[in-house]
mmCIF file of C-alpha atoms and ligand atoms in Angstrom:
data_model
loop_
_atom_site.group_PDB
_atom_site.id
_atom_site.type_symbol
_atom_site.label_atom_id
_atom_site.label_comp_id
_atom_site.label_asym_id
_atom_site.label_seq_id
_atom_site.Cartn_x
_atom_site.Cartn_y
_atom_site.Cartn_z
ATOM 1 C CA MET L 105 -41.578 4.911 25.203
ATOM 2 C CA GLN L 106 -43.960 6.998 23.037
ATOM 3 C CA LYS L 107 -43.364 8.427 19.579
ATOM 4 C CA VAL L 108 -43.319 12.241 19.876
ATOM 5 C CA LYS L 109 -42.643 13.703 16.441
ATOM 6 C CA GLU L 110 -41.716 12.321 13.026
ATOM 7 C CA LEU L 111 -38.125 13.362 12.341
ATOM 8 C CA TYR L 112 -37.609 11.742 8.976
ATOM 9 C CA SER L 113 -39.397 9.451 6.571
ATOM 10 C CA GLY L 114 -37.190 7.184 4.463
ATOM 11 C CA LYS L 115 -38.216 4.795 1.681
ATOM 12 C CA ALA L 116 -39.284 1.976 4.007
ATOM 13 C CA LYS L 117 -39.011 3.318 7.571
ATOM 14 C CA SER L 118 -40.005 6.433 9.487
ATOM 15 C CA VAL L 119 -37.995 7.769 12.397
ATOM 16 C CA PHE L 120 -39.645 9.407 15.431
ATOM 17 C CA THR L 121 -38.250 11.309 18.389
ATOM 18 C CA THR L 122 -39.136 10.195 21.921
ATOM 19 C CA GLU L 123 -39.097 12.052 25.260
ATOM 20 C CA ASP L 124 -35.505 10.814 25.636
ATOM 21 C CA PRO L 125 -33.100 12.778 23.391
ATOM 22 C CA ASP L 126 -30.821 9.698 23.202
ATOM 23 C CA GLN L 127 -33.521 7.351 21.876
ATOM 24 C CA MET L 128 -35.697 7.169 18.779
ATOM 25 C CA VAL L 129 -38.432 4.935 17.416
ATOM 26 C CA LEU L 130 -38.090 3.229 14.017
ATOM 27 C CA PHE L 131 -41.452 2.520 12.375
ATOM 28 C CA PHE L 132 -41.137 -0.155 9.667
ATOM 29 C CA ARG L 133 -43.736 0.631 6.983
ATOM 30 C CA ASN L 134 -45.127 -1.763 4.377
ATOM 31 C CA ASP L 135 -43.582 0.377 1.594
ATOM 32 C CA THR L 136 -41.065 -1.436 -0.553
ATOM 33 C CA SER L 137 -38.883 0.462 -2.967
ATOM 34 C CA ALA L 138 -36.191 -0.347 -5.498
ATOM 35 C CA PHE L 139 -34.155 1.406 -8.165
ATOM 36 C CA ASP L 140 -33.661 4.587 -6.081
ATOM 37 C CA GLY L 141 -37.380 4.837 -5.347
ATOM 38 C CA LYS L 142 -38.511 4.426 -8.985
ATOM 39 C CA LYS L 143 -40.434 1.225 -8.107
ATOM 40 C CA ILE L 144 -42.574 1.496 -4.969
ATOM 41 C CA GLU L 145 -45.280 -0.870 -3.697
ATOM 42 C CA GLN L 146 -47.095 -1.578 -0.448
ATOM 43 C CA LEU L 147 -46.673 -5.188 0.624
ATOM 44 C CA ASP L 148 -48.944 -6.537 3.367
ATOM 45 C CA ARG L 149 -47.134 -7.668 6.548
ATOM 46 C CA LYS L 150 -43.705 -6.460 5.329
ATOM 47 C CA GLY L 151 -43.315 -3.787 8.034
ATOM 48 C CA ALA L 152 -44.017 -6.278 10.811
ATOM 49 C CA VAL L 153 -41.832 -8.995 9.299
ATOM 50 C CA ASN L 154 -38.862 -6.686 8.758
ATOM 51 C CA ASN L 155 -39.147 -5.040 12.177
ATOM 52 C CA GLN L 156 -39.162 -8.378 13.980
ATOM 53 C CA PHE L 157 -36.560 -9.930 11.656
ATOM 54 C CA ASN L 158 -34.248 -6.976 12.331
ATOM 55 C CA ALA L 159 -34.798 -7.249 16.089
ATOM 56 C CA THR L 160 -33.723 -10.916 16.115
ATOM 57 C CA ILE L 161 -30.632 -10.312 13.982
ATOM 58 C CA MET L 162 -29.552 -7.224 15.965
ATOM 59 C CA GLN L 163 -29.882 -9.200 19.205
ATOM 60 C CA LYS L 164 -27.757 -12.028 17.762
ATOM 61 C CA LEU L 165 -25.102 -9.497 16.722
ATOM 62 C CA GLU L 166 -25.140 -7.912 20.214
ATOM 63 C CA GLU L 167 -24.672 -11.378 21.723
ATOM 64 C CA ALA L 168 -21.634 -11.790 19.460
ATOM 65 C CA GLY L 169 -20.184 -8.532 20.851
ATOM 66 C CA ILE L 170 -21.088 -6.205 17.963
ATOM 67 C CA PRO L 171 -22.538 -2.924 19.275
ATOM 68 C CA THR L 172 -25.902 -2.059 17.680
ATOM 69 C CA HIS L 173 -28.435 0.724 18.113
ATOM 70 C CA PHE L 174 -31.262 -1.755 18.832
ATOM 71 C CA GLU L 175 -32.882 -1.445 22.285
ATOM 72 C CA LYS L 176 -36.207 -3.304 22.148
ATOM 73 C CA LEU L 177 -39.344 -4.119 20.189
ATOM 74 C CA LEU L 178 -42.207 -1.762 21.030
ATOM 75 C CA SER L 179 -44.927 -3.177 18.770
ATOM 76 C CA PRO L 180 -45.126 -5.374 15.643
ATOM 77 C CA GLN L 181 -43.901 -2.490 13.442
ATOM 78 C CA ASP L 182 -41.978 -0.289 15.949
ATOM 79 C CA SER L 183 -38.550 -0.613 17.572
ATOM 80 C CA LEU L 184 -36.794 1.567 20.113
ATOM 81 C CA VAL L 185 -33.214 2.421 19.095
ATOM 82 C CA LYS L 186 -30.357 4.617 20.256
ATOM 83 C CA LYS L 187 -30.112 7.955 18.455
ATOM 84 C CA LEU L 188 -26.925 7.828 16.377
ATOM 85 C CA ASP L 189 -25.007 10.505 14.564
ATOM 86 C CA MET L 190 -25.031 8.664 11.221
ATOM 87 C CA ILE L 191 -22.002 8.314 8.966
ATOM 88 C CA PRO L 192 -23.294 8.963 5.397
ATOM 89 C CA LEU L 193 -21.704 5.813 3.953
ATOM 90 C CA GLU L 194 -23.046 2.354 3.123
ATOM 91 C CA CYS L 195 -20.696 -0.575 3.827
ATOM 92 C CA VAL L 196 -21.217 -3.551 1.507
ATOM 93 C CA VAL L 197 -19.628 -6.989 1.888
ATOM 94 C CA ARG L 198 -19.986 -9.536 -0.910
ATOM 95 C CA ASN L 199 -19.387 -13.267 -0.508
ATOM 96 C CA ILE L 200 -20.712 -14.202 -3.970
ATOM 97 C CA SER L 201 -20.709 -12.047 -7.116
ATOM 98 C CA THR L 202 -24.044 -10.605 -8.258
ATOM 99 C CA GLY L 203 -25.888 -7.293 -8.591
ATOM 100 C CA SER L 204 -24.041 -4.056 -9.238
ATOM 101 C CA LEU L 205 -20.636 -5.774 -8.908
ATOM 102 C CA CYS L 206 -21.338 -7.854 -12.028
ATOM 103 C CA ARG L 207 -22.726 -4.874 -13.941
ATOM 104 C CA ARG L 208 -19.759 -2.679 -12.967
ATOM 105 C CA LEU L 209 -16.945 -5.171 -13.586
ATOM 106 C CA GLY L 210 -18.515 -7.444 -16.196
ATOM 107 C CA VAL L 211 -17.834 -10.496 -14.031
ATOM 108 C CA GLU L 212 -19.927 -13.641 -14.018
ATOM 109 C CA GLU L 213 -22.748 -14.049 -11.463
ATOM 110 C CA GLY L 214 -22.422 -16.588 -8.683
ATOM 111 C CA LEU L 215 -18.624 -16.652 -8.227
ATOM 112 C CA ASP L 216 -17.404 -17.361 -4.688
ATOM 113 C CA LEU L 217 -15.374 -14.316 -3.636
ATOM 114 C CA ASN L 218 -12.357 -15.274 -1.606
ATOM 115 C CA PRO L 219 -11.663 -13.113 0.280
ATOM 116 C CA PRO L 220 -15.066 -11.391 0.374
ATOM 117 C CA THR L 221 -15.001 -7.841 -1.038
ATOM 118 C CA PHE L 222 -15.711 -4.653 0.892
ATOM 119 C CA GLU L 223 -17.120 -1.540 -0.788
ATOM 120 C CA LEU L 224 -18.212 1.922 0.329
ATOM 121 C CA PHE L 225 -21.087 3.872 -1.213
ATOM 122 C CA LEU L 226 -22.122 7.445 -0.495
ATOM 123 C CA LYS L 227 -25.683 7.718 0.816
ATOM 124 C CA ASN L 228 -27.103 10.132 -1.731
ATOM 125 C CA ASP L 229 -30.350 9.263 -3.530
ATOM 126 C CA GLU L 230 -30.027 12.079 -6.081
ATOM 127 C CA LEU L 231 -26.668 10.693 -7.212
ATOM 128 C CA GLY L 232 -27.873 7.063 -6.998
ATOM 129 C CA ASP L 233 -25.549 6.197 -4.064
ATOM 130 C CA PRO L 234 -22.236 6.299 -5.981
ATOM 131 C CA MET L 235 -19.336 4.050 -5.008
ATOM 132 C CA VAL L 236 -16.574 5.956 -3.185
ATOM 133 C CA ASN L 237 -13.241 5.003 -1.627
ATOM 134 C CA GLU L 238 -11.685 5.737 1.746
ATOM 135 C CA TYR L 239 -9.821 8.763 0.378
ATOM 136 C CA HIS L 240 -13.074 10.381 -0.795
ATOM 137 C CA ALA L 241 -14.515 9.685 2.642
ATOM 138 C CA GLN L 242 -11.592 11.394 4.380
ATOM 139 C CA SER L 243 -11.189 14.285 1.911
ATOM 140 C CA PHE L 244 -14.856 15.248 2.167
ATOM 141 C CA GLY L 245 -15.039 14.663 5.919
ATOM 142 C CA TRP L 246 -17.598 11.815 5.780
ATOM 143 C CA ALA L 247 -15.427 9.598 8.031
ATOM 144 C CA THR L 248 -11.865 9.420 9.361
ATOM 145 C CA MET L 249 -9.523 6.557 8.446
ATOM 146 C CA ASP L 250 -9.917 5.141 11.967
ATOM 147 C CA GLN L 251 -13.696 5.215 11.607
ATOM 148 C CA ILE L 252 -13.508 3.535 8.189
ATOM 149 C CA ARG L 253 -11.273 0.795 9.610
ATOM 150 C CA GLU L 254 -13.684 0.311 12.485
ATOM 151 C CA MET L 255 -16.717 0.096 10.163
ATOM 152 C CA ARG L 256 -14.875 -2.352 7.892
ATOM 153 C CA ASP L 257 -13.791 -4.551 10.819
ATOM 154 C CA LEU L 258 -17.314 -4.592 12.263
ATOM 155 C CA THR L 259 -18.832 -5.312 8.826
ATOM 156 C CA PHE L 260 -16.541 -8.349 8.435
ATOM 157 C CA ARG L 261 -17.320 -9.512 11.992
ATOM 158 C CA VAL L 262 -21.016 -9.346 11.092
ATOM 159 C CA ASN L 263 -20.162 -11.527 8.083
ATOM 160 C CA GLU L 264 -18.661 -14.252 10.266
ATOM 161 C CA VAL L 265 -21.679 -14.312 12.588
ATOM 162 C CA LEU L 266 -24.389 -14.133 9.921
ATOM 163 C CA LYS L 267 -22.792 -16.348 7.260
ATOM 164 C CA LYS L 268 -22.849 -19.167 9.815
ATOM 165 C CA LEU L 269 -26.345 -18.338 11.075
ATOM 166 C CA PHE L 270 -27.797 -18.501 7.547
ATOM 167 C CA ALA L 271 -25.631 -21.487 6.495
ATOM 168 C CA ASP L 272 -26.921 -23.491 9.455
ATOM 169 C CA ALA L 273 -30.447 -22.798 8.167
ATOM 170 C CA GLY L 274 -29.634 -23.842 4.578
ATOM 171 C CA MET L 275 -29.048 -20.382 3.103
ATOM 172 C CA LEU L 276 -26.170 -18.478 1.522
ATOM 173 C CA LEU L 277 -25.504 -14.903 2.647
ATOM 174 C CA VAL L 278 -24.532 -13.513 -0.765
ATOM 175 C CA ASP L 279 -24.046 -9.832 0.115
ATOM 176 C CA TYR L 280 -25.414 -7.124 2.414
ATOM 177 C CA LYS L 281 -25.300 -3.448 3.235
ATOM 178 C CA LEU L 282 -24.719 -1.983 6.691
ATOM 179 C CA GLU L 283 -24.844 1.570 8.016
ATOM 180 C CA PHE L 284 -23.074 2.875 11.090
ATOM 181 C CA GLY L 285 -23.260 5.895 13.356
ATOM 182 C CA LEU L 286 -21.711 7.302 16.486
ATOM 183 C CA TYR L 287 -23.379 7.025 19.890
ATOM 184 C CA LYS L 288 -21.595 9.107 22.508
ATOM 185 C CA GLY L 289 -18.476 8.886 20.337
ATOM 186 C CA LYS L 290 -18.624 5.091 19.866
ATOM 187 C CA MET L 291 -19.105 3.329 16.483
ATOM 188 C CA VAL L 292 -22.406 1.452 16.526
ATOM 189 C CA LEU L 293 -24.320 -0.526 13.875
ATOM 190 C CA GLY L 294 -27.476 1.368 12.885
ATOM 191 C CA ASP L 295 -30.292 1.148 10.327
ATOM 192 C CA GLU L 296 -31.474 -2.451 9.783
ATOM 193 C CA PHE L 297 -30.503 -5.945 8.779
ATOM 194 C CA THR L 298 -33.426 -7.484 6.880
ATOM 195 C CA PRO L 299 -33.952 -9.239 3.532
ATOM 196 C CA ASP L 300 -34.488 -5.716 2.097
ATOM 197 C CA GLY L 301 -30.777 -4.956 2.493
ATOM 198 C CA CYS L 302 -29.074 -8.272 1.836
ATOM 199 C CA ARG L 303 -29.138 -11.115 -0.653
ATOM 200 C CA LEU L 304 -29.973 -14.616 0.566
ATOM 201 C CA TRP L 305 -30.095 -17.677 -1.660
ATOM 202 C CA ASP L 306 -31.298 -21.154 -0.848
ATOM 203 C CA ALA L 307 -28.069 -23.146 -0.470
ATOM 204 C CA GLU L 308 -29.344 -26.086 -2.555
ATOM 205 C CA THR L 309 -31.364 -24.479 -5.322
ATOM 206 C CA ARG L 310 -29.861 -20.949 -5.243
ATOM 207 C CA GLU L 311 -33.437 -19.605 -5.294
ATOM 208 C CA LYS L 312 -33.482 -15.900 -4.360
ATOM 209 C CA LEU L 313 -35.188 -15.255 -1.005
ATOM 210 C CA ASP L 314 -34.539 -11.499 -0.627
ATOM 211 C CA LYS L 315 -35.517 -8.149 -2.154
ATOM 212 C CA ASP L 316 -34.313 -9.288 -5.581
ATOM 213 C CA ARG L 317 -37.736 -11.017 -5.721
ATOM 214 C CA PHE L 318 -39.267 -7.515 -5.678
ATOM 215 C CA ARG L 319 -36.635 -5.918 -7.933
ATOM 216 C CA GLN L 320 -37.037 -8.682 -10.522
ATOM 217 C CA GLY L 321 -40.833 -9.101 -10.186
ATOM 218 C CA LEU L 322 -40.540 -12.736 -9.049
ATOM 219 C CA GLY L 323 -43.491 -12.488 -6.611
ATOM 220 C CA ASN L 324 -43.921 -13.972 -3.107
ATOM 221 C CA VAL L 325 -41.688 -11.251 -1.629
ATOM 222 C CA VAL L 326 -42.993 -11.152 1.948
ATOM 223 C CA GLU L 327 -43.673 -14.912 1.874
ATOM 224 C CA SER L 328 -39.959 -15.442 1.166
ATOM 225 C CA TYR L 329 -38.926 -13.087 3.979
ATOM 226 C CA GLU L 330 -41.210 -15.075 6.301
ATOM 227 C CA LEU L 331 -39.725 -18.349 5.067
ATOM 228 C CA VAL L 332 -36.208 -17.069 5.836
ATOM 229 C CA GLY L 333 -37.372 -16.044 9.306
ATOM 230 C CA HIS L 334 -39.097 -19.365 9.944
ATOM 231 C CA ARG L 335 -35.957 -21.253 8.882
ATOM 232 C CA LEU L 336 -34.079 -19.228 11.506
ATOM 233 C CA GLY L 337 -36.700 -20.147 14.112
ATOM 234 C CA MET L 338 -38.520 -16.791 14.140
ATOM 235 C CA THR L 339 -42.250 -16.336 14.608
ATOM 236 C CA PHE L 340 -43.990 -13.104 13.615
ATOM 237 C CA ASP L 341 -46.698 -11.103 15.393
ATOM 238 C CA TYR L 342 -49.014 -9.196 13.019
ATOM 239 C CA THR L 343 -51.566 -7.887 15.544
HETATM 240 O O1 C5P G 552 -26.989 -3.334 -5.761
HETATM 241 P P1 C5P G 552 -25.759 -3.965 -5.150
HETATM 242 O O2 C5P G 552 -25.368 -5.237 -5.808
HETATM 243 O O3 C5P G 552 -24.618 -2.976 -5.046
HETATM 244 O O4 C5P G 552 -26.196 -4.311 -3.656
HETATM 245 C C1 C5P G 552 -25.315 -4.960 -2.761
HETATM 246 C C2 C5P G 552 -26.077 -5.278 -1.476
HETATM 247 O O5 C5P G 552 -26.376 -4.095 -0.757
HETATM 248 C C3 C5P G 552 -27.423 -5.967 -1.729
HETATM 249 O O6 C5P G 552 -27.641 -6.909 -0.692
HETATM 250 C C4 C5P G 552 -28.435 -4.838 -1.622
HETATM 251 O O7 C5P G 552 -29.695 -5.299 -1.179
HETATM 252 C C5 C5P G 552 -27.786 -3.918 -0.599
HETATM 253 N N1 C5P G 552 -28.074 -2.507 -0.819
HETATM 254 C C6 C5P G 552 -28.977 -1.851 0.003
HETATM 255 N N2 C5P G 552 -29.254 -0.523 -0.183
HETATM 256 C C7 C5P G 552 -28.665 0.171 -1.149
HETATM 257 C C8 C5P G 552 -27.745 -0.473 -2.016
HETATM 258 C C9 C5P G 552 -27.475 -1.826 -1.818
HETATM 259 O O8 C5P G 552 -29.521 -2.459 0.930
HETATM 260 N N3 C5P G 552 -28.939 1.462 -1.288
#
């Protein structure tokens, strides 16, 4: 399947149409951004690593019965996906306290959250993706209550699958963000699951292995993403 026309260019990926109106190509660029695009850098190999990392995780989620938009890898940096009608909300699950949760609530970092929390954020860069609740989502027509329930249930099912996957490889899945959309009326996981959109800590040392390395200027960003992949048994093609 060939890329026809660039539809949209996000902070780290570009989206292309194909000859099939139901399918699109995601091109994972090397761009890495944080703080609503205020910090941007090009990191060698990141596009290829994230594209192939995402492909493996999406396939594992499909195997566990979670519907995703992923169809197949097309090249080191390109994937074919279903074209979704995106819901403009970000679904965040947190297993351990850190990040904006600690800033917002003044709670200590590193607390085990039992049960894990679930939060919704509006996808809106200009407003800095504000936190919203299910009533905002319904009142403004971003999603119905049934759709919110479905996204929440799927986001927690992803947690069960991925917490175990990372734990078996010596890592803690601290938190992550998912985005969903509708494909022919059905709720499907879209966007990506990569170390850009989750937090992963080494289970022994609690060393950060995710995009916090970039946010906090810790260095070895892509090397850490590769290490996470290798621990999960992935190999990466950079050709
Ligand atoms: O910043 P915060 O603590 O709210 O982030 C929670 C989780 O969601 C983190 O894993 C972060 O990487 C992810 N996230 C994201 N994209 C955003 C906001 C958060 O991937 N726009």
